Coordinates of C-alpha atoms in Angstrom, one line a residue:
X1310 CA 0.0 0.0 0.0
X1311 CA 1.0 3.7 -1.1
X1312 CA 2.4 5.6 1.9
X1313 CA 0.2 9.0 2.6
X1314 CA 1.4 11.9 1.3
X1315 CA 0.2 15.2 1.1
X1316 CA 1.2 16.6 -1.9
X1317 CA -1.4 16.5 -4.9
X1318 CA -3.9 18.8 -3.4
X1319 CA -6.0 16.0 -0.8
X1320 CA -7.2 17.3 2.3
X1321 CA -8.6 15.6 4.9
X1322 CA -12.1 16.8 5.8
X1323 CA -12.8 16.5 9.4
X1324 CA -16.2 14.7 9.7
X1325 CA -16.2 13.3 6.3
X1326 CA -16.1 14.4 2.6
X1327 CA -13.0 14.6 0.4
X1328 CA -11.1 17.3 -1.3
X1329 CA -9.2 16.9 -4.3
X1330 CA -9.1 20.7 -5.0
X1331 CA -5.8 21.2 -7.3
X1332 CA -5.3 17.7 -8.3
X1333 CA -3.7 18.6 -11.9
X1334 CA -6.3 17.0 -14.3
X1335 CA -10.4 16.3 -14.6
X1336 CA -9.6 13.1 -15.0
X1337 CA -8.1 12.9 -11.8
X1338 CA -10.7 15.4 -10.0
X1339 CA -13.1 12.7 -11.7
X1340 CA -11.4 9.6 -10.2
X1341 CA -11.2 11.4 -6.7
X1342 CA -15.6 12.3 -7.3
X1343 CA -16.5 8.9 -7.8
X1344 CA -14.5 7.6 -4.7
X1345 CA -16.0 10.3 -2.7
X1346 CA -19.0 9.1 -3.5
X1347 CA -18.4 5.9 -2.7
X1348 CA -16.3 6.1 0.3
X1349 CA -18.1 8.3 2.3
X1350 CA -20.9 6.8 3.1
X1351 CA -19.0 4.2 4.7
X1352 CA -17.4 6.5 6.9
X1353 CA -19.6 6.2 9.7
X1354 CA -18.9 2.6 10.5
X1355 CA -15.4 3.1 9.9
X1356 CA -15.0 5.6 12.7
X1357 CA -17.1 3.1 15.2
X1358 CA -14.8 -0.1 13.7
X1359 CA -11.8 2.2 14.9
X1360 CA -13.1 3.5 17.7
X1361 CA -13.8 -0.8 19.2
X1362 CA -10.1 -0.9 18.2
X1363 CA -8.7 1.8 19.8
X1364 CA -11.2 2.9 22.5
X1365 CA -10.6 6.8 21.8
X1366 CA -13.2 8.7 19.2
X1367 CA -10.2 11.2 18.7
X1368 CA -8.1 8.2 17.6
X1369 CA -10.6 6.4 15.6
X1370 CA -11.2 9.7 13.8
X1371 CA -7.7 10.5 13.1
X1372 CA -6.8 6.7 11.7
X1373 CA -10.2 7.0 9.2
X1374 CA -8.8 9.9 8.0
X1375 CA -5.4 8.2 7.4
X1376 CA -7.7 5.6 5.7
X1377 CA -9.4 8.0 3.3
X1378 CA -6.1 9.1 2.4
X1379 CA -4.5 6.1 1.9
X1380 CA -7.1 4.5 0.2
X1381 CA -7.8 7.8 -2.2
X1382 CA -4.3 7.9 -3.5
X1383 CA -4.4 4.3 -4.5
X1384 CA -7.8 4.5 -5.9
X1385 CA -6.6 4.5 -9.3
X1386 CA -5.0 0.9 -8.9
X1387 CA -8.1 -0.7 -7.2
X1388 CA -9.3 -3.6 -9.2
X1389 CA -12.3 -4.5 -7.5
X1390 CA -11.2 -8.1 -6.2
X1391 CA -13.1 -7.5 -3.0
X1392 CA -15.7 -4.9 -2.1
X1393 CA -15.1 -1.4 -1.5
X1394 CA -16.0 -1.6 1.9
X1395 CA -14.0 -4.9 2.4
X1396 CA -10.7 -2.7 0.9
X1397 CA -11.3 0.1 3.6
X1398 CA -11.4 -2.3 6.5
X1399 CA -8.1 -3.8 5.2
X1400 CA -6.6 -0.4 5.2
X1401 CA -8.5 0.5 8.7
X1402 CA -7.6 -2.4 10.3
X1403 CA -4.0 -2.0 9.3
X1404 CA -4.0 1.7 10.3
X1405 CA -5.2 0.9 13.7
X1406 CA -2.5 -1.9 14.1
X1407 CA 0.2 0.4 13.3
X1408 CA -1.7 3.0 16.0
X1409 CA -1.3 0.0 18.7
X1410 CA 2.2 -0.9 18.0
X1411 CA 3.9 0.7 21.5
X1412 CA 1.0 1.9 22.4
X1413 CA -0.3 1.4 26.1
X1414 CA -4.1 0.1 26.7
X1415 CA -6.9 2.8 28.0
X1416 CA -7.9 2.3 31.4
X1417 CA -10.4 2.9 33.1
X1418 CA -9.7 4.1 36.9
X1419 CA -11.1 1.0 38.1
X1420 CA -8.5 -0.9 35.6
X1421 CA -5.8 0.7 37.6
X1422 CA -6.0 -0.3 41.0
X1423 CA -8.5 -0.7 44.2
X1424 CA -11.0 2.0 45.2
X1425 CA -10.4 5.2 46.8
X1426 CA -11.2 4.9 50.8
X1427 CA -12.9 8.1 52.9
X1428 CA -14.5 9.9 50.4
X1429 CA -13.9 13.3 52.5
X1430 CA -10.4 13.2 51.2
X1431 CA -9.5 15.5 48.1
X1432 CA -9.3 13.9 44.8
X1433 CA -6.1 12.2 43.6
X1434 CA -4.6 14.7 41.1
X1435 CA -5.5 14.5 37.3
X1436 CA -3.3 12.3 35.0
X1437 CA -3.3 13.7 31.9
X1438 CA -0.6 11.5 30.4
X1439 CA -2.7 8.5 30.7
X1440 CA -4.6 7.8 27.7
X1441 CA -8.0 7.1 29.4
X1442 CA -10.8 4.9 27.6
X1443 CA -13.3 7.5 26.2
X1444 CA -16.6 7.1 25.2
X1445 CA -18.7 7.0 21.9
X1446 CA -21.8 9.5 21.5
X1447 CA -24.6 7.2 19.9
X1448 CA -25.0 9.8 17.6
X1449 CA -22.3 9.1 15.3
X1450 CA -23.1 5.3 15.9
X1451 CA -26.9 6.4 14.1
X1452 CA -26.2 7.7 11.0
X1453 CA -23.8 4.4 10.2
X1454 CA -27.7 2.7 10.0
X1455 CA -31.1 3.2 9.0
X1456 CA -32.5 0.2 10.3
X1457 CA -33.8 0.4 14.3
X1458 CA -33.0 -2.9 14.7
X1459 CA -29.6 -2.9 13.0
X1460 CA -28.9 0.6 15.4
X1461 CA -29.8 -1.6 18.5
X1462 CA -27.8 -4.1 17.9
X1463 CA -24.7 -2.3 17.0
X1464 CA -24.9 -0.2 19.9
X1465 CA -25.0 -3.6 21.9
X1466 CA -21.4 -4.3 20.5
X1467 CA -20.0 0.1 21.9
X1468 CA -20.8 -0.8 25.3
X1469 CA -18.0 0.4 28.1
X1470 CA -17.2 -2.4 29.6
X1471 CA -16.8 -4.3 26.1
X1472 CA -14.8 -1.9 24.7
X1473 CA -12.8 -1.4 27.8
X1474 CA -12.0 -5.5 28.0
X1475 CA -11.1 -5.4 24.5
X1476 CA -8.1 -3.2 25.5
X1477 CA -6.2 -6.3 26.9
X1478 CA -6.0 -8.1 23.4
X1479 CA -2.9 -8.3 21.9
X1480 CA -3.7 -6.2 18.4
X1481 CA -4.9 -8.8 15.8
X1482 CA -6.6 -11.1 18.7
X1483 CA -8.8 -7.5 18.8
X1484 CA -9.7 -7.1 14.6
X1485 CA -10.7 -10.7 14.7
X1486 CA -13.4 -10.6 17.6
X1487 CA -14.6 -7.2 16.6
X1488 CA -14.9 -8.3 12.9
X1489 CA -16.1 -12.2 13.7
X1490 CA -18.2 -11.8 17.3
X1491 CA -19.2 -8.1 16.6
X1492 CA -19.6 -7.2 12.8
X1493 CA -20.3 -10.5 12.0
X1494 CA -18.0 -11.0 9.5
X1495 CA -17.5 -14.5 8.1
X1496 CA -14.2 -16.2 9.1
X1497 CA -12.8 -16.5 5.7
X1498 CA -13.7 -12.8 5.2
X1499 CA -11.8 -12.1 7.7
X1500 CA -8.6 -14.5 7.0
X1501 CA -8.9 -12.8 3.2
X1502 CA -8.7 -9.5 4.8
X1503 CA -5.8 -10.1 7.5
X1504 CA -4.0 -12.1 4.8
X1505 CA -3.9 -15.4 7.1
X1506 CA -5.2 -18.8 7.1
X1507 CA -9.3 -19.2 8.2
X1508 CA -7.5 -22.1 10.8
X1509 CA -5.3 -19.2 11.9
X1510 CA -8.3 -16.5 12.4
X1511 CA -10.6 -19.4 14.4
X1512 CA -7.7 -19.4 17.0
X1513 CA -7.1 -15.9 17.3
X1514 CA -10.7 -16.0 17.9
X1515 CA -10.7 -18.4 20.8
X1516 CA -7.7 -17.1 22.4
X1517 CA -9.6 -13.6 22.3
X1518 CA -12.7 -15.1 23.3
X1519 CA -10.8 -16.3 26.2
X1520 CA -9.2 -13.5 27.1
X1521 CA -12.0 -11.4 26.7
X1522 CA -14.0 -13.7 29.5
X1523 CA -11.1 -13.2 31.6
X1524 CA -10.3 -9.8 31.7
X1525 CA -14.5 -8.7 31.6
X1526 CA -15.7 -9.6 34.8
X1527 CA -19.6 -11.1 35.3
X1528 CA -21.7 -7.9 35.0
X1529 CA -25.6 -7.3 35.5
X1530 CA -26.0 -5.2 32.2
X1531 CA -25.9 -8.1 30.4
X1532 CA -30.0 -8.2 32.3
X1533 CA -30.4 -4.9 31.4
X1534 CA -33.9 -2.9 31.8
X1535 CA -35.7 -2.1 28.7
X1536 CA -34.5 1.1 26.8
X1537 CA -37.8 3.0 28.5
X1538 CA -37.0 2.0 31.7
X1539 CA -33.7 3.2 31.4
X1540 CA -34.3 6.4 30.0
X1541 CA -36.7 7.1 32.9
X1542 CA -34.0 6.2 34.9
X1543 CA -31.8 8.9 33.6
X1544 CA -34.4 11.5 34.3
X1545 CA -35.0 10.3 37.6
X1546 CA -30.7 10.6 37.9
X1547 CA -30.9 13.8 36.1
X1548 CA -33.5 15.8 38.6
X1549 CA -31.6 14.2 41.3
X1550 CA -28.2 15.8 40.5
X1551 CA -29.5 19.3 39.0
X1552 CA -32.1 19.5 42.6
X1553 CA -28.7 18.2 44.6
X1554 CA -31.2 15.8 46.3
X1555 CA -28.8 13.9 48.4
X1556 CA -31.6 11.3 49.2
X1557 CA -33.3 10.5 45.3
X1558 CA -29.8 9.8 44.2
X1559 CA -29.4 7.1 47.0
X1560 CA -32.5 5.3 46.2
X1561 CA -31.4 5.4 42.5
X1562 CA -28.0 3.8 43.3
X1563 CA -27.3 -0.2 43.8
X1564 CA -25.4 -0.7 47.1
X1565 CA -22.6 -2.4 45.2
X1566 CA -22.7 0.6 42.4
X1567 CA -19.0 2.2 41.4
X1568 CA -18.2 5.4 40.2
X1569 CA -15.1 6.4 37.9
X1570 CA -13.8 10.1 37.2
X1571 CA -11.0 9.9 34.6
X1572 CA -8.8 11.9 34.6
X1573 CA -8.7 11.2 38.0
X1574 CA -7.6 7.8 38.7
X1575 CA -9.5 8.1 42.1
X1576 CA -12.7 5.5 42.1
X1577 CA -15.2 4.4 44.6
X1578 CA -17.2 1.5 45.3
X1579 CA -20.4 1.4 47.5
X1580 CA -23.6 3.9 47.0
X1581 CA -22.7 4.8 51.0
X1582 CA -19.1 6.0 49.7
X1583 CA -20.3 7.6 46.4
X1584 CA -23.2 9.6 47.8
X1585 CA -20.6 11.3 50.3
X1586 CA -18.2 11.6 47.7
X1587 CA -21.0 13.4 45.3
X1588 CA -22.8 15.1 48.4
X1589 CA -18.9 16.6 49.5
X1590 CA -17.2 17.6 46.4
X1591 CA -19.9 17.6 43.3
X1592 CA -23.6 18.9 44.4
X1593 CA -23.8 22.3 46.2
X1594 CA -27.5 23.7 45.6
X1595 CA -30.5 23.6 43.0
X1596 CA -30.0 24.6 40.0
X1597 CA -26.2 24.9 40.3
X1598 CA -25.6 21.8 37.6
X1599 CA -27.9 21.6 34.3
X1600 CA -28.1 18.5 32.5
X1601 CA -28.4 17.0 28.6
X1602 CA -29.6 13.9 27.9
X1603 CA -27.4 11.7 25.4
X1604 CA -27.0 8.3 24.7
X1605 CA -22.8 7.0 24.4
X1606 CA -21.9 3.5 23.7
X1607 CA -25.7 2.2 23.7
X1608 CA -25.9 3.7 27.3
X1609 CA -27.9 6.2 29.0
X1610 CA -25.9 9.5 29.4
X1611 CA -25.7 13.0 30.3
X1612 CA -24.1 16.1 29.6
X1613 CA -23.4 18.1 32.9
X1614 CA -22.8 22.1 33.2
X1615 CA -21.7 23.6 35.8
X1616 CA -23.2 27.3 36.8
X1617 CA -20.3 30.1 36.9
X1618 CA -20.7 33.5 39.2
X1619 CA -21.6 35.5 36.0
X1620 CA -25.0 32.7 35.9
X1621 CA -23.7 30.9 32.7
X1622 CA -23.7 27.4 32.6
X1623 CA -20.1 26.0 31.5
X1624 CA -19.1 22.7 30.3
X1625 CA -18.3 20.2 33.1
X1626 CA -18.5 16.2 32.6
X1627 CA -20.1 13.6 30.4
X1628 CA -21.0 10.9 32.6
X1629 CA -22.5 7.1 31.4
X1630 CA -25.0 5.3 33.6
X1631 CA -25.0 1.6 33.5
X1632 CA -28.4 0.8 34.7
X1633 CA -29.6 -3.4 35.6
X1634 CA -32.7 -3.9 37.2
X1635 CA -31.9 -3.1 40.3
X1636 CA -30.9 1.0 39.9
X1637 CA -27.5 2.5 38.9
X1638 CA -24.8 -0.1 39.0
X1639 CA -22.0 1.9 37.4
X1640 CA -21.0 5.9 37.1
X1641 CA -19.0 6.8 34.6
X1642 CA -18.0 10.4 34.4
X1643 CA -15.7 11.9 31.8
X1644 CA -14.0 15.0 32.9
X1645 CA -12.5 16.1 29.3
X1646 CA -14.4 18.8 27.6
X1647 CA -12.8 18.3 24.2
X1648 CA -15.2 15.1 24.1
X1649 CA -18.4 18.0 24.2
X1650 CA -18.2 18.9 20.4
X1651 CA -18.2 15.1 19.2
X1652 CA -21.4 14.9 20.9
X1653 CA -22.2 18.0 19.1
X1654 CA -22.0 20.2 22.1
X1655 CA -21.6 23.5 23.1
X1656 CA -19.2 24.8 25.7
X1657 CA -21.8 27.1 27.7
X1658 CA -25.1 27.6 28.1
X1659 CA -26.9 30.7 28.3
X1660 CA -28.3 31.4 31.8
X1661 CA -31.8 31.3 32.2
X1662 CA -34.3 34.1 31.8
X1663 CA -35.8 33.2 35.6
X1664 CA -32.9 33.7 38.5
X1665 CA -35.2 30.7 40.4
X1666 CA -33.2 27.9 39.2
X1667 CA -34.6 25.0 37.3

């Protein structure tokens, strides 16, 4: 495969579409149209294959652009042997290897190391130099498919805790579940794509199946309440945190339920030991936090701002809820604001017109 280049007038469009503005030629400018027009409709399931490899939507966005580019500039030479799509999953799954090579897995805090103890303590400091897991807005994931059903069940394959175990495969023990076990791909799909024996991808496939058991531990989402029910549950958590009501977010909590702040690598486990963490260091009064619903990685979400002294509402956390029968098992809370404008974010709300609150 052609190494990228930039010379010949490409330029990557963030968030899809191609430039070939002063490629010398029509004929070329014609070549680089019709691939366009192929290629970019498959973007959107490019970015989620990259993101299950990488567990980083930044990442996954920079390797489909390297994809795009690599794959434009050797347009001309494609025969057609295998599908379009087929050829860009080569060249993803390739770009995403070479991405892994030296590269450390993203953690979670809870991958790190045991829970935090007294809650009253301040928070470890932020570790910026760790390349934390980061999540997927659903968003994205939707325009990849038109069909409900075929949304549902790819968000089933972006959950957290799946993506999160995937990050203790070895590399290619990682292409072949997410393309076998995920996408569905047939095994001599995927051997024609890796350039390997089908015997050869069936045992990377149980040696990731393996691993993937042993590094995921036995989790109640796999039981999980019906989309209704959890989005009711995500209000109920929503008017909780905005009121600061110390006691609805207890009843909304499992006693076992863990929360996870990365940056921080600090983590708790218990409701007693998260409520005091929240009611200590997070909630203050009503109306001080406003929330946005989303959806990330086939999970209920929200967007959290926090109210400044001039009354406007600035960005503050994206936080996950992983919801079983039971209540709120799992809080997830991403403290990165660059992760606002993938969910197609702003950074601040205005304040509202009544001083009351919400």
């Amino acid at each position: 495969m052609a190494s990228p280049a930039t010379e010949g007038g490409y330029a990557p469009a963030r968030g899809g579409g191609l430039s070939t503005a002063g490629v010398g030629g029509s004929g070329a400018a014609e070549v680089g149209g019709d691939f366009a027009r192929l290629a970019d409709p498959l973007r959107p399931e490019l970015l989620a294959y990259c993101y299950r490899m990488l567990g980083s939507v930044h990442d996954a966005e920079d390797q489909v652009q390297e994809t795009m580019l690599r794959a434009w500039r050797a347009y001309g030479r494609f025969e057609g042997r295998a599908s379009l799509r087929s050829w860009l999953y080569r060249i993803a799954t390739n770009a995403c290897l070479r991405a892994l090579e030296n590269r450390a897995r993203r953690p979670l805090p809870t991958g790190l190391g045991g829970p935090s103890g007294d809650p009253a303590e301040p928070l470890e400091p932020e570790q910026h130099e760790v390349p934390w897991l980061e999540p997927f807005p659903d968003v994205l994931l939707s325009a990849e498919f038109a069909d409900p059903a075929a949304i549902a069940a790819a968000r089933h394959g972006m959950r957290l805790a799946l993506i999160a175990a995937l990050q203790y495969l070895p590399g290619r023990q990682r292409a072949v579940l997410i393309l076998r076990d995920v996408l569905k791909w047939r095994a001599a799909e995927v051997a024609e794509l890796l350039g390997v024996s089908t015997a050869a991808v069936n045992s990377a496939l149980q040696r990731a199946r393996a691993g993937l058991r042993e590094a995921a531990p036995v989790q109640d989402e796999l039981h999980e309440p019906s989309d209704a029910e959890q989005r009711a549950l995500l209000d109920r958590y929503a008017a909780a945190f905005e009121n600061a009501d110390v006691a609805a977010l207890t009843g909304l909590l499992r006693s076992d339920a863990v929360l996870e702040m990365p940056p921080t690598p600090t983590w708790f486990c218990g409701r007693d030991s998260i409520v005091r963490f929240l009611d200590g260091h997070v909630l203050r009064g009503p109306g001080d936090l406003r929330t946005v619903p989303l959806s990330a990685n086939g999970q209920p979400a929200l967007a959290a701002y926090d109210r400044g002294a001039d009354g406007r509402y600035r960005a503050y956390v994206i936080t996950l809820l992983t919801c079983a029968p039971s209540g709120v098992a799992r809080i997830t809370a991403f403290r990165d604001l660059r992760l606002f404008p993938y969910f197609r974010l702003p950074a601040e709300l205005p304040a509202p017109a009544h001083s009351s609150g919400l």
